[in-house]
mmCIF file of C-alpha atoms in Angstrom:
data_model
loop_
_atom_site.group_PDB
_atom_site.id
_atom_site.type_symbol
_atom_site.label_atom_id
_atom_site.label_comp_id
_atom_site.label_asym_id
_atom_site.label_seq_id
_atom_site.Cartn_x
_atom_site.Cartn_y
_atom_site.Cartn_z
ATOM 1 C CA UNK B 1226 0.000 0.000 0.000
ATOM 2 C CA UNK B 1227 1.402 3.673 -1.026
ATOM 3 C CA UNK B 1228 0.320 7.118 0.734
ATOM 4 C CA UNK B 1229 0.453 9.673 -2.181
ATOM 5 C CA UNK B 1230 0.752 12.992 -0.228
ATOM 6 C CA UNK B 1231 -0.976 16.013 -1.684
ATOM 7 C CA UNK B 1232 1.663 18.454 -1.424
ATOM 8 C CA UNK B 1233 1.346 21.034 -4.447
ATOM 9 C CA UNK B 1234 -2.406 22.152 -3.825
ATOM 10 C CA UNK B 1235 -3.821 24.659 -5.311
ATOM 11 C CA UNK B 1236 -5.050 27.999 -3.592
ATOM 12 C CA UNK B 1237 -8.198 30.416 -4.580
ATOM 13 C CA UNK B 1238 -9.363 33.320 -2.953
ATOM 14 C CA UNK B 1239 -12.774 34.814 -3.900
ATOM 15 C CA UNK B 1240 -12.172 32.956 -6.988
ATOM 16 C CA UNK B 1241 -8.810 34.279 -8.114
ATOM 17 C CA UNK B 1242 -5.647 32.130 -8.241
ATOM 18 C CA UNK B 1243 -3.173 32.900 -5.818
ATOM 19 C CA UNK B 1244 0.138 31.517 -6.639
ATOM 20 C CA UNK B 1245 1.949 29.888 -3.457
ATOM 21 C CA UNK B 1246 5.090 28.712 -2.091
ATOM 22 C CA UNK B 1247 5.606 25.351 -2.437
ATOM 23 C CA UNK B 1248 5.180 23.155 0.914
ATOM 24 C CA UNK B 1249 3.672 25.972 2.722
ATOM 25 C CA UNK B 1250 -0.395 25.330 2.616
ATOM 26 C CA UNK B 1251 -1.422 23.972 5.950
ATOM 27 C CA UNK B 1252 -5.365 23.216 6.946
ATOM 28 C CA UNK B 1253 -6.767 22.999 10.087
ATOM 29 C CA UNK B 1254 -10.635 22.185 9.643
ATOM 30 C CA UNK B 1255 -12.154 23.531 12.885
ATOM 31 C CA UNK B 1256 -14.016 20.153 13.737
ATOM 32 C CA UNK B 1257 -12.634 21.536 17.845
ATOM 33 C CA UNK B 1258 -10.486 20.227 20.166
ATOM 34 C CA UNK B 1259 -11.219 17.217 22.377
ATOM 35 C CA UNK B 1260 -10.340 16.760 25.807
ATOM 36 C CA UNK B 1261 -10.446 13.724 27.881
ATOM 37 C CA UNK B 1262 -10.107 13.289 31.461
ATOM 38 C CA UNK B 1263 -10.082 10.443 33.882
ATOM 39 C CA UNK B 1264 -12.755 9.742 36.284
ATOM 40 C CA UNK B 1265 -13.027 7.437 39.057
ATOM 41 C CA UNK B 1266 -16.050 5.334 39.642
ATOM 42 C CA UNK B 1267 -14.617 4.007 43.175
ATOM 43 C CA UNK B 1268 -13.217 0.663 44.202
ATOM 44 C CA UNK B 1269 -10.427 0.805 41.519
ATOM 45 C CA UNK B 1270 -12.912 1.537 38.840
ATOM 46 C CA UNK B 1271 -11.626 4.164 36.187
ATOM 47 C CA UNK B 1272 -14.171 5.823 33.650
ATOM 48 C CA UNK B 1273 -13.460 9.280 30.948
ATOM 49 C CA UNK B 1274 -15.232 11.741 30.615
ATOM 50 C CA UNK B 1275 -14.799 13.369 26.683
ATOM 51 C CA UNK B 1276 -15.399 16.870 26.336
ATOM 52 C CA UNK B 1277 -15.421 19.292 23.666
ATOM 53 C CA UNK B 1278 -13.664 23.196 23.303
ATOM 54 C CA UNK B 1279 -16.004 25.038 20.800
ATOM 55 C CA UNK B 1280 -13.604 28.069 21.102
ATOM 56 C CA UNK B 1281 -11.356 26.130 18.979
ATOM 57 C CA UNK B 1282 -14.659 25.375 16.170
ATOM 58 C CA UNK B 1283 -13.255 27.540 13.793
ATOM 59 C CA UNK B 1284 -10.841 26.399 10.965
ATOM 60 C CA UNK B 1285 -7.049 27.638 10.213
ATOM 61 C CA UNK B 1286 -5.122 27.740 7.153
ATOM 62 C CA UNK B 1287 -1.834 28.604 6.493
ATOM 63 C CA UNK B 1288 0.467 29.606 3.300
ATOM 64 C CA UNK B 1289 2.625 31.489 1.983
ATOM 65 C CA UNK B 1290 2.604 34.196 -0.971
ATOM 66 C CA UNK B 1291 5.367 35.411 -3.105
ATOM 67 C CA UNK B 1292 6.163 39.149 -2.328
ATOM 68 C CA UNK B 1293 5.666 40.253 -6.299
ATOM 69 C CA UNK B 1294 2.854 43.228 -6.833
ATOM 70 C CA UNK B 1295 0.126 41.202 -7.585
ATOM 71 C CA UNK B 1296 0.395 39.498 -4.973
ATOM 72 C CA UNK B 1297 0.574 42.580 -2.076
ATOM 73 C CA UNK B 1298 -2.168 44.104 -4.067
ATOM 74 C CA UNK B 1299 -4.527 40.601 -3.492
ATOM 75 C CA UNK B 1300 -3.206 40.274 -0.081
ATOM 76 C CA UNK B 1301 -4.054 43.989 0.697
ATOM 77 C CA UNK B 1302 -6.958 43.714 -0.533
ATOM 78 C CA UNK B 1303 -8.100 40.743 0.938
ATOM 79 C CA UNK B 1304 -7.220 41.904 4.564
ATOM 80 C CA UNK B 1305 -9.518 45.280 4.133
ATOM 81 C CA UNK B 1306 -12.389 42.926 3.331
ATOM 82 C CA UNK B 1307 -12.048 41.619 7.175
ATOM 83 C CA UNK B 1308 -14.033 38.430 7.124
ATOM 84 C CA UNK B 1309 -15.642 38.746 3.427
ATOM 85 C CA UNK B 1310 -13.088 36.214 1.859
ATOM 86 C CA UNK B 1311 -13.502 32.643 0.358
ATOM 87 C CA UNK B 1312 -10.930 30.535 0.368
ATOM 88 C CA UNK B 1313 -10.756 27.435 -1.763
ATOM 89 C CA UNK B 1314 -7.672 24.824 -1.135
ATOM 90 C CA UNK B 1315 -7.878 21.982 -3.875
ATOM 91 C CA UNK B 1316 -5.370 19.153 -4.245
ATOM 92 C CA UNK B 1317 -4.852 16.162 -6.807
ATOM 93 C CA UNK B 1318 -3.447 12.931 -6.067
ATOM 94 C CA UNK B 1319 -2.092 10.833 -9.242
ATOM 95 C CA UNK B 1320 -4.895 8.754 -9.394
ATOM 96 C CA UNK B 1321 -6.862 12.364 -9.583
ATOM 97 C CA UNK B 1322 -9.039 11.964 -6.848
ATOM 98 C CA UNK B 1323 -10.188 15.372 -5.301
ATOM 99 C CA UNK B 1324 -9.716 16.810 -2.148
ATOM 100 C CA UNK B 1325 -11.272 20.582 -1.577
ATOM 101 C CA UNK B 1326 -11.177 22.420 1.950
ATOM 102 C CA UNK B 1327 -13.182 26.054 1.457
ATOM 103 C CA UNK B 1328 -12.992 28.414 4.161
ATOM 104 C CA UNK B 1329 -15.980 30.458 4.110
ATOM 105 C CA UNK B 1330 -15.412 34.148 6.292
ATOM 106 C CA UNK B 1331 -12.403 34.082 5.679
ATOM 107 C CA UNK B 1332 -10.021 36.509 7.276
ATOM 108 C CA UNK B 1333 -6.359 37.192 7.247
ATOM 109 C CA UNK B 1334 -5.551 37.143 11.265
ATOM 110 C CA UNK B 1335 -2.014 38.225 11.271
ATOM 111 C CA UNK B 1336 -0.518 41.814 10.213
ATOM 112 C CA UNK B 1337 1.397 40.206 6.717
ATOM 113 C CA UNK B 1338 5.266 40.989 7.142
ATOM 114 C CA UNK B 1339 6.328 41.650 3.441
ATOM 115 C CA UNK B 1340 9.568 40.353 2.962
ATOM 116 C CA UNK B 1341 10.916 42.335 0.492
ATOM 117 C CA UNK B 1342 13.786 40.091 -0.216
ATOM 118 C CA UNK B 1343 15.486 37.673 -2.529
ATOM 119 C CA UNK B 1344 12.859 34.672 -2.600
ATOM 120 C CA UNK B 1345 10.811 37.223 -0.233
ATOM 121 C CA UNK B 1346 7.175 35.211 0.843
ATOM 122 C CA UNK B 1347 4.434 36.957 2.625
ATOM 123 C CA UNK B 1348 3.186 34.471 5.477
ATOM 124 C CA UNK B 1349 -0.804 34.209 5.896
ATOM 125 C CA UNK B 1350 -2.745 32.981 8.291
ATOM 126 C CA UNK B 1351 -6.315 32.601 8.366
ATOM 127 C CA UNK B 1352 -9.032 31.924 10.270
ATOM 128 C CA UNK B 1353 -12.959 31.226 9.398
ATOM 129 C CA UNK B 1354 -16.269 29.116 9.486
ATOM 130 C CA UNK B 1355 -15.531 25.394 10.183
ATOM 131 C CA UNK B 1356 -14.467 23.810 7.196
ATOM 132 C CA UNK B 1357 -17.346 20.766 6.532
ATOM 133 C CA UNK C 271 -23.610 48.605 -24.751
ATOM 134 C CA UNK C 272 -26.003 44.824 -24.562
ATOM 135 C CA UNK C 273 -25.360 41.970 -23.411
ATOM 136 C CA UNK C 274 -26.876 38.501 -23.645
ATOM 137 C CA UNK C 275 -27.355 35.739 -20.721
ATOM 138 C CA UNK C 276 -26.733 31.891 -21.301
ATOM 139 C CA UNK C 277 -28.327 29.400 -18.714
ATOM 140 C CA UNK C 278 -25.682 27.058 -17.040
ATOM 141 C CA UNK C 279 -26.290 23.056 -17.661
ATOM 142 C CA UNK C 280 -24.386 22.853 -14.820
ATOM 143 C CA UNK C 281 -24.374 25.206 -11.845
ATOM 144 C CA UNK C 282 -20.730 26.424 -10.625
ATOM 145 C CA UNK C 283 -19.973 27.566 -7.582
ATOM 146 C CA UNK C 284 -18.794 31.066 -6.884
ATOM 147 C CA UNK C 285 -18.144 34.363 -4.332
ATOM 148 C CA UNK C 286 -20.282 37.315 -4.693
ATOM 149 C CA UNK C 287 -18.145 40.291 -4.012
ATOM 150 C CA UNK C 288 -17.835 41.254 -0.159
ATOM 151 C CA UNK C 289 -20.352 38.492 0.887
ATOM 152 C CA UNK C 290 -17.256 35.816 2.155
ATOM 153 C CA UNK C 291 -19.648 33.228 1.062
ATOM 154 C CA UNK C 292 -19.890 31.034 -1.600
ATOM 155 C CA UNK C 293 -22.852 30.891 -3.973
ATOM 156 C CA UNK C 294 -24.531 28.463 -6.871
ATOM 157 C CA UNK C 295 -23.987 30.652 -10.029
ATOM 158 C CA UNK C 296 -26.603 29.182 -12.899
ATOM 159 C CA UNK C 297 -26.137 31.555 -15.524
ATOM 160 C CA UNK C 298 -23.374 34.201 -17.133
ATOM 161 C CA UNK C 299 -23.667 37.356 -19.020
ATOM 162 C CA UNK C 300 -22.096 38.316 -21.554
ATOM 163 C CA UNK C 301 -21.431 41.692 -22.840
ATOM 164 C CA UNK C 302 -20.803 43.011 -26.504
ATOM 165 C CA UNK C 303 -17.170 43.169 -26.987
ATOM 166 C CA UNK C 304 -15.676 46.867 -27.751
ATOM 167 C CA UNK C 305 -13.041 47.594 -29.936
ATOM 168 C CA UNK C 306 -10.178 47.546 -27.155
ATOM 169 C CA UNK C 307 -7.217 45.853 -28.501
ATOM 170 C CA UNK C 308 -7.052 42.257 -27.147
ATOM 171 C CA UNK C 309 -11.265 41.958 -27.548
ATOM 172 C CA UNK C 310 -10.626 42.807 -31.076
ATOM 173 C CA UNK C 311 -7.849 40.467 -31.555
ATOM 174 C CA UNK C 312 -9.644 37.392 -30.398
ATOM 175 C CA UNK C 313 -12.868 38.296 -31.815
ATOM 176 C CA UNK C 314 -10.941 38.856 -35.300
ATOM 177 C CA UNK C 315 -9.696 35.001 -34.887
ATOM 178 C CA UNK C 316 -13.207 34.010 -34.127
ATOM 179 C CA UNK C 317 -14.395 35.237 -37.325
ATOM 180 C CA UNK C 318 -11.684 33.990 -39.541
ATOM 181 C CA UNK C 319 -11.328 30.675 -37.885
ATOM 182 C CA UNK C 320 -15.418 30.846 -39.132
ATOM 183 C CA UNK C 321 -14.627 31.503 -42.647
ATOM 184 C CA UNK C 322 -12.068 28.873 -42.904
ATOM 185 C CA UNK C 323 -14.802 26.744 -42.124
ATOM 186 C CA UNK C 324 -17.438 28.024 -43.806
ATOM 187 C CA UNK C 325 -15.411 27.948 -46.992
ATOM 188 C CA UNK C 326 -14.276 24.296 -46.506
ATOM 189 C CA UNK C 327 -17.743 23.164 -45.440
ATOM 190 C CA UNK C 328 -19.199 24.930 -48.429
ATOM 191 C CA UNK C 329 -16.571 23.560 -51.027
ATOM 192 C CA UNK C 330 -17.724 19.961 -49.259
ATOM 193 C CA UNK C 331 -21.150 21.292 -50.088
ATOM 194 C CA UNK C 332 -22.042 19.549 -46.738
ATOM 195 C CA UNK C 333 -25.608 19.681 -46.735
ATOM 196 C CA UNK C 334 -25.677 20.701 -42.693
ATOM 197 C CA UNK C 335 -23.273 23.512 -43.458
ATOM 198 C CA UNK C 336 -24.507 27.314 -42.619
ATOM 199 C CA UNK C 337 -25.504 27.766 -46.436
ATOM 200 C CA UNK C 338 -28.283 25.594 -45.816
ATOM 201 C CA UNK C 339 -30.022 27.407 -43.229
ATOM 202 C CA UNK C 340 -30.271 30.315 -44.752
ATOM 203 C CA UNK C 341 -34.355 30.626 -44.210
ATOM 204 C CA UNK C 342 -33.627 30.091 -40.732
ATOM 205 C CA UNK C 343 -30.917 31.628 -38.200
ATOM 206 C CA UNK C 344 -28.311 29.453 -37.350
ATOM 207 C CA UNK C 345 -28.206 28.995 -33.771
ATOM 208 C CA UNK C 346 -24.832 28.664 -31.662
ATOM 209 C CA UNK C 347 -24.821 24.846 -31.397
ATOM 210 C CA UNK C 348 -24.760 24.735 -35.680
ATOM 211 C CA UNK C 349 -22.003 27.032 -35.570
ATOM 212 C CA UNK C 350 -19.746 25.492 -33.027
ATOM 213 C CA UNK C 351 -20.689 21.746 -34.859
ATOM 214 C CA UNK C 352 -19.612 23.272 -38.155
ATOM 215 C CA UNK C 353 -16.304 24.816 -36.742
ATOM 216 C CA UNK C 354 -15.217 21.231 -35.385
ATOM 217 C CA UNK C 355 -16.524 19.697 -38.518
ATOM 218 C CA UNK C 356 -13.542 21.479 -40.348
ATOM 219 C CA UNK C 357 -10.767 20.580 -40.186
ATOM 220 C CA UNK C 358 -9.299 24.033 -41.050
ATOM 221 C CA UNK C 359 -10.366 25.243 -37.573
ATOM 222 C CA UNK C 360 -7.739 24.831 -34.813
ATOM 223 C CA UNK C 361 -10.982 24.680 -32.367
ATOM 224 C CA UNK C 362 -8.716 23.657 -29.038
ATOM 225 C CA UNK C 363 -7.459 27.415 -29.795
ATOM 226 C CA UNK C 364 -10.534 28.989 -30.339
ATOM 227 C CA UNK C 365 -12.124 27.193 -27.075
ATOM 228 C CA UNK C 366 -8.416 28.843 -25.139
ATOM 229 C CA UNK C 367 -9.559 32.072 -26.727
ATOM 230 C CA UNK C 368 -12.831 32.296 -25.977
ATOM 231 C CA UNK C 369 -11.775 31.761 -21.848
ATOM 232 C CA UNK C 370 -9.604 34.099 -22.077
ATOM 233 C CA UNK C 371 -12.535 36.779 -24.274
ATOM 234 C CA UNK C 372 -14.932 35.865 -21.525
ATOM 235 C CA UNK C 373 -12.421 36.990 -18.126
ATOM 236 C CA UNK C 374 -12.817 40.381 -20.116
ATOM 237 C CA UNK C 375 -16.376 39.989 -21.389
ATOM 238 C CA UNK C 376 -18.323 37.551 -18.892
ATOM 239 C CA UNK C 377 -19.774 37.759 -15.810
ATOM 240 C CA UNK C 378 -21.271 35.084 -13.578
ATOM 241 C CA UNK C 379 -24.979 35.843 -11.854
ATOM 242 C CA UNK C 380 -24.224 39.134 -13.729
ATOM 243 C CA UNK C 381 -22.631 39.599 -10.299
ATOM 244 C CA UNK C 382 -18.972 38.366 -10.593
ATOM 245 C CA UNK C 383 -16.152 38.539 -13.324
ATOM 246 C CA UNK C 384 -15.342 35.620 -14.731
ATOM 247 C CA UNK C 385 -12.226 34.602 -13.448
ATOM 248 C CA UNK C 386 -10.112 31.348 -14.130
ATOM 249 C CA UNK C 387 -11.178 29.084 -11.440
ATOM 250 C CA UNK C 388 -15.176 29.986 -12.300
ATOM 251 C CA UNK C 389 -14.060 29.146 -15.996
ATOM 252 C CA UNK C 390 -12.033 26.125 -15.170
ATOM 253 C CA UNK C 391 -15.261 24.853 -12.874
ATOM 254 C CA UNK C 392 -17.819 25.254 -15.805
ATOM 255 C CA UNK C 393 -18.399 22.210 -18.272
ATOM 256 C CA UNK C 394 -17.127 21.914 -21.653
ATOM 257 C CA UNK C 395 -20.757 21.710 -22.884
ATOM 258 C CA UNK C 396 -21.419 25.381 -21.089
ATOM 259 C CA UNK C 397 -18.380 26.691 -22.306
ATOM 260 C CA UNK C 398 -19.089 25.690 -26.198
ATOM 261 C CA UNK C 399 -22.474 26.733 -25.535
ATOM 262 C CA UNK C 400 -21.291 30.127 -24.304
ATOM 263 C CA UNK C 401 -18.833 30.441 -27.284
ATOM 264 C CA UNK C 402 -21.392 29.570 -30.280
ATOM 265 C CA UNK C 403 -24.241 32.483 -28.743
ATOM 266 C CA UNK C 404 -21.373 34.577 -28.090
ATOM 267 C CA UNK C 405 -20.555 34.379 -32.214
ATOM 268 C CA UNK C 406 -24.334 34.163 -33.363
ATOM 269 C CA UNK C 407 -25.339 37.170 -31.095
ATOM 270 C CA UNK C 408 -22.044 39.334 -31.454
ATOM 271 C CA UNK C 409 -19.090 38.231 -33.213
ATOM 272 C CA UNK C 410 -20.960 36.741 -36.326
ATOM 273 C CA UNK C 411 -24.362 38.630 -36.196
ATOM 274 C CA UNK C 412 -23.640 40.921 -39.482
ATOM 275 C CA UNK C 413 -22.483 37.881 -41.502
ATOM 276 C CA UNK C 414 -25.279 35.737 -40.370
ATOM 277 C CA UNK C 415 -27.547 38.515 -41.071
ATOM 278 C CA UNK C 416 -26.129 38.726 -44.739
ATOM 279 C CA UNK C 417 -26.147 35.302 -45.763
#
């Protein structure tokens, strides 16, 4: 048995193609975080409880950008429109089965450092609606 | 300036502006196409990738060519047929052409511009259907008219 990794996905936000650094796309899906803790029933009798954080019900994504015009423009652009963004993360395995992640309310939670360097990125983080 | 609206088969998904939510988009708009320099380029190759194949369909003397329904207007699914009936039409050019006509000229919901991932989403029997009423109502209207 092989695992083909998706690793070259490709990024959309409000329907426009964003170009991105290879390697760099992460999803989180917001299905929450899950905690567990041990309980005792007396006389040597263990039981968990299972409990759920909806603070942490929203999803994450993560990339990077390439610090070229277009690119500050979009990302400009898309952090004035607060939580009006769709983002659309789409991968392709070789056997071309389809795996999509959109982020509905999108919004770009950290203040973008553009590197304006050789091989400068612009890292992006975003939060949003729970990915289904 | 008009502008003509073609029904999807096949709804696509897409975001209205400022909404951060994604909508079904079932049909597109397209506008005439103005005179501006790459709209007149591609609209140029439309019409003379039409002529080659009008000419070879009518030296065939197909009987399904345009010629033939000359009582009647030809609709956008004759056209397209008779463009990839010749084989003097490079049609996998002309269908690259008309994507790139309709970021400039289309819109989806008459809401959103077309934009390569809506264009990419649609099906190839919306996007030939787009292409043929985009010739018979704009492109190819005064030849149509005069044959």
């Amino acid at each position: 048995m092989t695992a083909t990794i998706i690793s070259d996905p490709q990024v959309t936000v409000n329907d426009e193609l964003w170009l991105v650094k290879a390697n760099s796309v992460a999803v989180t899906k917001g299905l929450g975080e899950t905690s567990v803790m041990g309980l005792s029933a007396g006389g040597a009798q263990g039981a968990i409880s299972i409990s759920q954080n909806s603070e942490t019900k929203f999803s994450k994504l993560k990339f990077e950008v390439p610090s070229d015009t277009t690119h500050i423009n979009l990302v400009t652009n898309a952090k004035k429109r607060g939580a009006n963004n769709v983002v659309v993360v789409a991968g392709l395995d070789p056997e071309q089965n389809q795996v999509t992640f959109t982020q509905t309310s999108a919004t770009i939670t950290n203040d973008p450092e553009i590197n304006l360097v050789q091989d400068g990125m612009i890292p992006l983080e975003w939060a949003g609606s729970p990915i289904p | 300036m008009s502008k003509i609206t073609v029904e999807l088969t096949k709804s696509v998904k897409f975001t209205p502006d400022n909404t951060g939510e994604q909508a079904d988009g079932k049909f597109i708009t397209l506008r005439e196409p103005t005179a501006k320099p790459k709209e007149l380029k591609i609209c140029s190759f439309f019409k003379q990738e039409f002529f080659k194949a009008a000419a070879a369909s009518s030296k065939d003397n197909k009987t399904d060519d345009i010629e033939s329904h000359k009582e009647e207007s030809a609709t956008g699914s004759q056209i397209i047929y008779m463009m990839y009936s010749s084989v003097n039409t490079d049609m996998p050019k002309v269908m690259e052409k008309a994507k790139e006509l309709f970021k400039l000229v289309g819109k989806i919901e008459d809401k959103r511009q077309l934009t390569d991932p809506i264009l990419d989403s649609l099906s190839q029997d919306d996007i030939e259907n787009l292409l043929g009423e985009f010739l018979v109502n704009f492109t190819l209207r005064s030849v149509l008219s005069s044959l």
